[in-house]
Amino acid sequence: MVRVVILGQGYVASVFASGLEKIKAGKLEPYGVPLGDELPIKIRDIEIVGSYDVDASKVGKDLHEIVKTYDPEAPESLRGITVRKGIHLGSLRNLPIKATGLEDEMTLEEAVDHLVEEWKDLKAEVFVNVCTTEAFRPFESREELEKAIAGDDRERLTATQVYAYAIARYARETGGAALVNAIPTLIANDPAFVELARESNMVIFGDDGATGATPLTADVLSHLAQRNRYVLDIAQFNIGGNNDFLALTDRERNRSKEFTKSSVVKDLLGYDAPHYIKPTGFLEPLGDRKFIAMHIEYVSFNGARDEVVITGRINDSPALAGLLVDLTRLGKMALERKAFGTVYEVNAFYMKNPGPKDARNIPRIIAHEKVRSWAGLKPRWL
Ligand code: NAD
């Protein structure tokens, strides 16, 4: 059994919950789940036991009711879990959503205690962070992080950073817990958190789930690099109509995404080809099925100039939700192996910005074999 707690019951989390229950009921094939049912822990063993949000219209509601707003075919088995109140710290700032958070009535230290007690009741094992993209500053030093919590420094901290701190405390007190950080806030790439995790029986996977255009660009770049073609420039953008894209119209938040996506080019090519890689805009009618476009110019043999142009419409939330079906189980496996801190072999395949800090992006085809080997599975192509 893998006891999962969701942080941020939005589109991704709701598609995850819905698809998971359908697979468990035998109504859906696990397409889009990279390791499908190959792992020793089976998909039917994943159990969502808790969910948190800070949207005042979601807190206190039944999970089934929320999921139904994203997927009209939400399975009945999702009934019976009430969405609880989290910490917002300005997560929904500038969005047309009314926020409510534990820290409205207590200090951050008290909110951490409150969450840890709730998680003990829920017997949580793996936490999945899919909150709204945040504007953040990493900590890098443990002292600075602890000082910010003790000093109730609401300007310095983001919700994700406080959740990660609270999970570390919970893991220390109960023997272990894992955090899958699927959003850009640096946690697996923040040495302060990785050190804290190592000392607290905590596993961190992160940062920022690798879906959509970015891993595809990475694969195309690896293809070109393997043939020693010289890349002149890369233009890649996404336009979407879901709330995540709406949040990204905020400049500070958009910068967080840009940061995680741009590291790919130098890591894979070995040089920094001029590039523009950004989630670029919000267009409501596109909904969750975003428009992606990629254009790469390169030099081939005898100075020939080639161009690759790729366009696509990609359902944004299911792409990440499918990865979460693996990541929750890999989180439990890492706990069983006491692989505390962060696990590069997992991050390199599933994350846009694989931790720890300074770890490189590698071609996904290689990362895929690495994670299989870490999970004890037979190589697929090697
Ligand atoms: P969404 O806006 O539909 O959902 C986010 C949810 O988090 C909302 O319900 C919001 O109220 C809640 N929330 C915000 N702050 C919170 C807090 N402090 N505590 C608890 N809940 C909070 O967005 P989404 O499309 O589900 O995306 C979620 C996250 O996943 C985003 O940060 C996005 O960057 C990341 N992500 C998505 C993809 C993808 O969709 N393919 C890929 C990589 C990363």
PDB file of N, CA and C in Angstrom, residues 143-195:
ATOM      1  N   GLU A 143      20.282  27.161   8.165  1.00  0.00           N
ATOM      2  CA  GLU A 143      20.048  28.171   9.212  1.00  0.00           C
ATOM      3  C   GLU A 143      19.037  29.191   8.718  1.00  0.00           C
ATOM      4  N   GLU A 144      19.229  29.628   7.468  1.00  0.00           N
ATOM      5  CA  GLU A 144      18.345  30.654   6.915  1.00  0.00           C
ATOM      6  C   GLU A 144      16.900  30.126   6.861  1.00  0.00           C
ATOM      7  N   LEU A 145      16.751  28.864   6.477  1.00  0.00           N
ATOM      8  CA  LEU A 145      15.424  28.242   6.393  1.00  0.00           C
ATOM      9  C   LEU A 145      14.784  28.160   7.787  1.00  0.00           C
ATOM     10  N   GLU A 146      15.540  27.669   8.744  1.00  0.00           N
ATOM     11  CA  GLU A 146      14.989  27.510  10.093  1.00  0.00           C
ATOM     12  C   GLU A 146      14.663  28.859  10.726  1.00  0.00           C
ATOM     13  N   LYS A 147      15.499  29.855  10.422  1.00  0.00           N
ATOM     14  CA  LYS A 147      15.268  31.206  10.944  1.00  0.00           C
ATOM     15  C   LYS A 147      13.963  31.771  10.365  1.00  0.00           C
ATOM     16  N   ALA A 148      13.749  31.542   9.086  1.00  0.00           N
ATOM     17  CA  ALA A 148      12.539  32.068   8.433  1.00  0.00           C
ATOM     18  C   ALA A 148      11.278  31.438   9.039  1.00  0.00           C
ATOM     19  N   ILE A 149      11.330  30.144   9.342  1.00  0.00           N
ATOM     20  CA  ILE A 149      10.155  29.491   9.929  1.00  0.00           C
ATOM     21  C   ILE A 149       9.940  30.015  11.351  1.00  0.00           C
ATOM     22  N   ALA A 150      10.996  29.981  12.144  1.00  0.00           N
ATOM     23  CA  ALA A 150      10.874  30.411  13.549  1.00  0.00           C
ATOM     24  C   ALA A 150      10.439  31.877  13.622  1.00  0.00           C
ATOM     25  N   GLY A 151      10.923  32.694  12.675  1.00  0.00           N
ATOM     26  CA  GLY A 151      10.605  34.124  12.691  1.00  0.00           C
ATOM     27  C   GLY A 151       9.293  34.445  11.982  1.00  0.00           C
ATOM     28  N   ASP A 152       8.548  33.408  11.552  1.00  0.00           N
ATOM     29  CA  ASP A 152       7.259  33.599  10.886  1.00  0.00           C
ATOM     30  C   ASP A 152       7.396  34.547   9.683  1.00  0.00           C
ATOM     31  N   ASP A 153       8.465  34.364   8.921  1.00  0.00           N
ATOM     32  CA  ASP A 153       8.781  35.279   7.822  1.00  0.00           C
ATOM     33  C   ASP A 153       7.957  34.931   6.573  1.00  0.00           C
ATOM     34  N   ARG A 154       6.789  35.519   6.473  1.00  0.00           N
ATOM     35  CA  ARG A 154       5.831  35.170   5.422  1.00  0.00           C
ATOM     36  C   ARG A 154       6.227  35.709   4.046  1.00  0.00           C
ATOM     37  N   GLU A 155       7.110  36.694   4.034  1.00  0.00           N
ATOM     38  CA  GLU A 155       7.562  37.243   2.755  1.00  0.00           C
ATOM     39  C   GLU A 155       8.637  36.365   2.139  1.00  0.00           C
ATOM     40  N   ARG A 156       9.444  35.749   2.988  1.00  0.00           N
ATOM     41  CA  ARG A 156      10.591  34.975   2.495  1.00  0.00           C
ATOM     42  C   ARG A 156      10.193  33.570   2.023  1.00  0.00           C
ATOM     43  N   LEU A 157       9.167  33.006   2.683  1.00  0.00           N
ATOM     44  CA  LEU A 157       8.824  31.596   2.450  1.00  0.00           C
ATOM     45  C   LEU A 157       7.680  31.427   1.454  1.00  0.00           C
ATOM     46  N   THR A 158       7.740  30.341   0.662  1.00  0.00           N
ATOM     47  CA  THR A 158       6.570  29.973  -0.140  1.00  0.00           C
ATOM     48  C   THR A 158       5.900  28.775   0.532  1.00  0.00           C
ATOM     49  N   ALA A 159       4.676  28.505   0.091  1.00  0.00           N
ATOM     50  CA  ALA A 159       3.922  27.381   0.670  1.00  0.00           C
ATOM     51  C   ALA A 159       4.688  26.078   0.490  1.00  0.00           C
ATOM     52  N   THR A 160       5.269  25.876  -0.688  1.00  0.00           N
ATOM     53  CA  THR A 160       6.000  24.620  -0.951  1.00  0.00           C
ATOM     54  C   THR A 160       7.157  24.456   0.024  1.00  0.00           C
ATOM     55  N   GLN A 161       7.856  25.544   0.286  1.00  0.00           N
ATOM     56  CA  GLN A 161       8.990  25.458   1.209  1.00  0.00           C
ATOM     57  C   GLN A 161       8.514  25.097   2.617  1.00  0.00           C
ATOM     58  N   VAL A 162       7.373  25.643   3.029  1.00  0.00           N
ATOM     59  CA  VAL A 162       6.869  25.301   4.373  1.00  0.00           C
ATOM     60  C   VAL A 162       6.351  23.854   4.393  1.00  0.00           C
ATOM     61  N   TYR A 163       5.688  23.428   3.329  1.00  0.00           N
ATOM     62  CA  TYR A 163       5.234  22.023   3.270  1.00  0.00           C
ATOM     63  C   TYR A 163       6.445  21.085   3.370  1.00  0.00           C
ATOM     64  N   ALA A 164       7.485  21.397   2.596  1.00  0.00           N
ATOM     65  CA  ALA A 164       8.668  20.513   2.592  1.00  0.00           C
ATOM     66  C   ALA A 164       9.282  20.459   3.992  1.00  0.00           C
ATOM     67  N   TYR A 165       9.314  21.599   4.657  1.00  0.00           N
ATOM     68  CA  TYR A 165       9.853  21.646   6.025  1.00  0.00           C
ATOM     69  C   TYR A 165       8.977  20.803   6.956  1.00  0.00           C
ATOM     70  N   ALA A 166       7.668  20.933   6.807  1.00  0.00           N
ATOM     71  CA  ALA A 166       6.728  20.185   7.669  1.00  0.00           C
ATOM     72  C   ALA A 166       6.846  18.680   7.401  1.00  0.00           C
ATOM     73  N   ILE A 167       7.024  18.311   6.147  1.00  0.00           N
ATOM     74  CA  ILE A 167       7.149  16.872   5.815  1.00  0.00           C
ATOM     75  C   ILE A 167       8.438  16.318   6.430  1.00  0.00           C
ATOM     76  N   ALA A 168       9.489  17.127   6.426  1.00  0.00           N
ATOM     77  CA  ALA A 168      10.746  16.671   7.059  1.00  0.00           C
ATOM     78  C   ALA A 168      10.500  16.404   8.550  1.00  0.00           C
ATOM     79  N   ARG A 169       9.788  17.301   9.193  1.00  0.00           N
ATOM     80  CA  ARG A 169       9.521  17.093  10.625  1.00  0.00           C
ATOM     81  C   ARG A 169       8.677  15.828  10.839  1.00  0.00           C
ATOM     82  N   TYR A 170       7.655  15.682  10.007  1.00  0.00           N
ATOM     83  CA  TYR A 170       6.784  14.506  10.089  1.00  0.00           C
ATOM     84  C   TYR A 170       7.603  13.227   9.876  1.00  0.00           C
ATOM     85  N   ALA A 171       8.484  13.261   8.879  1.00  0.00           N
ATOM     86  CA  ALA A 171       9.300  12.067   8.560  1.00  0.00           C
ATOM     87  C   ALA A 171      10.219  11.729   9.735  1.00  0.00           C
ATOM     88  N   ARG A 172      10.763  12.769  10.361  1.00  0.00           N
ATOM     89  CA  ARG A 172      11.667  12.543  11.491  1.00  0.00           C
ATOM     90  C   ARG A 172      10.913  11.877  12.640  1.00  0.00           C
ATOM     91  N   GLU A 173       9.681  12.346  12.854  1.00  0.00           N
ATOM     92  CA  GLU A 173       8.921  11.839  14.009  1.00  0.00           C
ATOM     93  C   GLU A 173       8.305  10.463  13.765  1.00  0.00           C
ATOM     94  N   THR A 174       8.092  10.117  12.483  1.00  0.00           N
ATOM     95  CA  THR A 174       7.360   8.870  12.230  1.00  0.00           C
ATOM     96  C   THR A 174       8.219   7.788  11.563  1.00  0.00           C
ATOM     97  N   GLY A 175       9.427   8.120  11.161  1.00  0.00           N
ATOM     98  CA  GLY A 175      10.290   7.092  10.564  1.00  0.00           C
ATOM     99  C   GLY A 175      10.496   7.247   9.071  1.00  0.00           C
ATOM    100  N   GLY A 176       9.672   8.061   8.390  1.00  0.00           N
ATOM    101  CA  GLY A 176       9.942   8.286   6.973  1.00  0.00           C
ATOM    102  C   GLY A 176       8.758   8.818   6.184  1.00  0.00           C
ATOM    103  N   ALA A 177       9.063   9.634   5.166  1.00  0.00           N
ATOM    104  CA  ALA A 177       8.039  10.124   4.232  1.00  0.00           C
ATOM    105  C   ALA A 177       8.741  10.633   2.986  1.00  0.00           C
ATOM    106  N   ALA A 178       8.008  10.606   1.865  1.00  0.00           N
ATOM    107  CA  ALA A 178       8.573  11.091   0.601  1.00  0.00           C
ATOM    108  C   ALA A 178       7.761  12.266   0.077  1.00  0.00           C
ATOM    109  N   LEU A 179       8.448  13.198  -0.581  1.00  0.00           N
ATOM    110  CA  LEU A 179       7.793  14.322  -1.237  1.00  0.00           C
ATOM    111  C   LEU A 179       8.127  14.291  -2.725  1.00  0.00           C
ATOM    112  N   VAL A 180       7.082  14.260  -3.540  1.00  0.00           N
ATOM    113  CA  VAL A 180       7.261  14.384  -4.983  1.00  0.00           C
ATOM    114  C   VAL A 180       6.963  15.845  -5.316  1.00  0.00           C
ATOM    115  N   ASN A 181       7.998  16.612  -5.614  1.00  0.00           N
ATOM    116  CA  ASN A 181       7.778  18.024  -5.914  1.00  0.00           C
ATOM    117  C   ASN A 181       7.676  18.213  -7.419  1.00  0.00           C
ATOM    118  N   ALA A 182       6.431  18.265  -7.895  1.00  0.00           N
ATOM    119  CA  ALA A 182       6.210  18.328  -9.347  1.00  0.00           C
ATOM    120  C   ALA A 182       6.159  19.755  -9.864  1.00  0.00           C
ATOM    121  N   ILE A 183       6.443  20.745  -9.012  1.00  0.00           N
ATOM    122  CA  ILE A 183       6.357  22.143  -9.462  1.00  0.00           C
ATOM    123  C   ILE A 183       7.761  22.781  -9.450  1.00  0.00           C
ATOM    124  N   PRO A 184       7.920  23.939 -10.088  1.00  0.00           N
ATOM    125  CA  PRO A 184       9.279  24.462 -10.288  1.00  0.00           C
ATOM    126  C   PRO A 184      10.036  24.923  -9.034  1.00  0.00           C
ATOM    127  N   THR A 185       9.364  25.234  -7.946  1.00  0.00           N
ATOM    128  CA  THR A 185      10.080  25.677  -6.734  1.00  0.00           C
ATOM    129  C   THR A 185      11.226  24.701  -6.448  1.00  0.00           C
ATOM    130  N   LEU A 186      12.427  25.236  -6.254  1.00  0.00           N
ATOM    131  CA  LEU A 186      13.579  24.345  -6.057  1.00  0.00           C
ATOM    132  C   LEU A 186      13.538  23.730  -4.663  1.00  0.00           C
ATOM    133  N   ILE A 187      13.395  22.431  -4.601  1.00  0.00           N
ATOM    134  CA  ILE A 187      13.446  21.687  -3.335  1.00  0.00           C
ATOM    135  C   ILE A 187      14.525  20.602  -3.471  1.00  0.00           C
ATOM    136  N   ALA A 188      14.387  19.735  -4.468  1.00  0.00           N
ATOM    137  CA  ALA A 188      15.430  18.720  -4.703  1.00  0.00           C
ATOM    138  C   ALA A 188      16.726  19.385  -5.175  1.00  0.00           C
ATOM    139  N   ASN A 189      16.610  20.625  -5.662  1.00  0.00           N
ATOM    140  CA  ASN A 189      17.791  21.367  -6.106  1.00  0.00           C
ATOM    141  C   ASN A 189      18.248  22.383  -5.069  1.00  0.00           C
ATOM    142  N   ASP A 190      17.639  22.361  -3.889  1.00  0.00           N
ATOM    143  CA  ASP A 190      18.034  23.295  -2.828  1.00  0.00           C
ATOM    144  C   ASP A 190      18.804  22.506  -1.768  1.00  0.00           C
ATOM    145  N   PRO A 191      20.122  22.747  -1.659  1.00  0.00           N
ATOM    146  CA  PRO A 191      20.934  21.957  -0.726  1.00  0.00           C
ATOM    147  C   PRO A 191      20.392  21.992   0.706  1.00  0.00           C
ATOM    148  N   ALA A 192      19.755  23.096   1.104  1.00  0.00           N
ATOM    149  CA  ALA A 192      19.218  23.185   2.474  1.00  0.00           C
ATOM    150  C   ALA A 192      18.171  22.097   2.687  1.00  0.00           C
ATOM    151  N   PHE A 193      17.316  21.870   1.698  1.00  0.00           N
ATOM    152  CA  PHE A 193      16.252  20.867   1.843  1.00  0.00           C
ATOM    153  C   PHE A 193      16.795  19.448   1.705  1.00  0.00           C
ATOM    154  N   VAL A 194      17.761  19.259   0.814  1.00  0.00           N
ATOM    155  CA  VAL A 194      18.291  17.899   0.626  1.00  0.00           C
ATOM    156  C   VAL A 194      19.029  17.456   1.900  1.00  0.00           C
ATOM    157  N   GLU A 195      19.767  18.380   2.492  1.00  0.00           N
ATOM    158  CA  GLU A 195      20.466  18.058   3.752  1.00  0.00           C
ATOM    159  C   GLU A 195      19.450  17.757   4.857  1.00  0.00           C
TER     160      GLU A 195
END
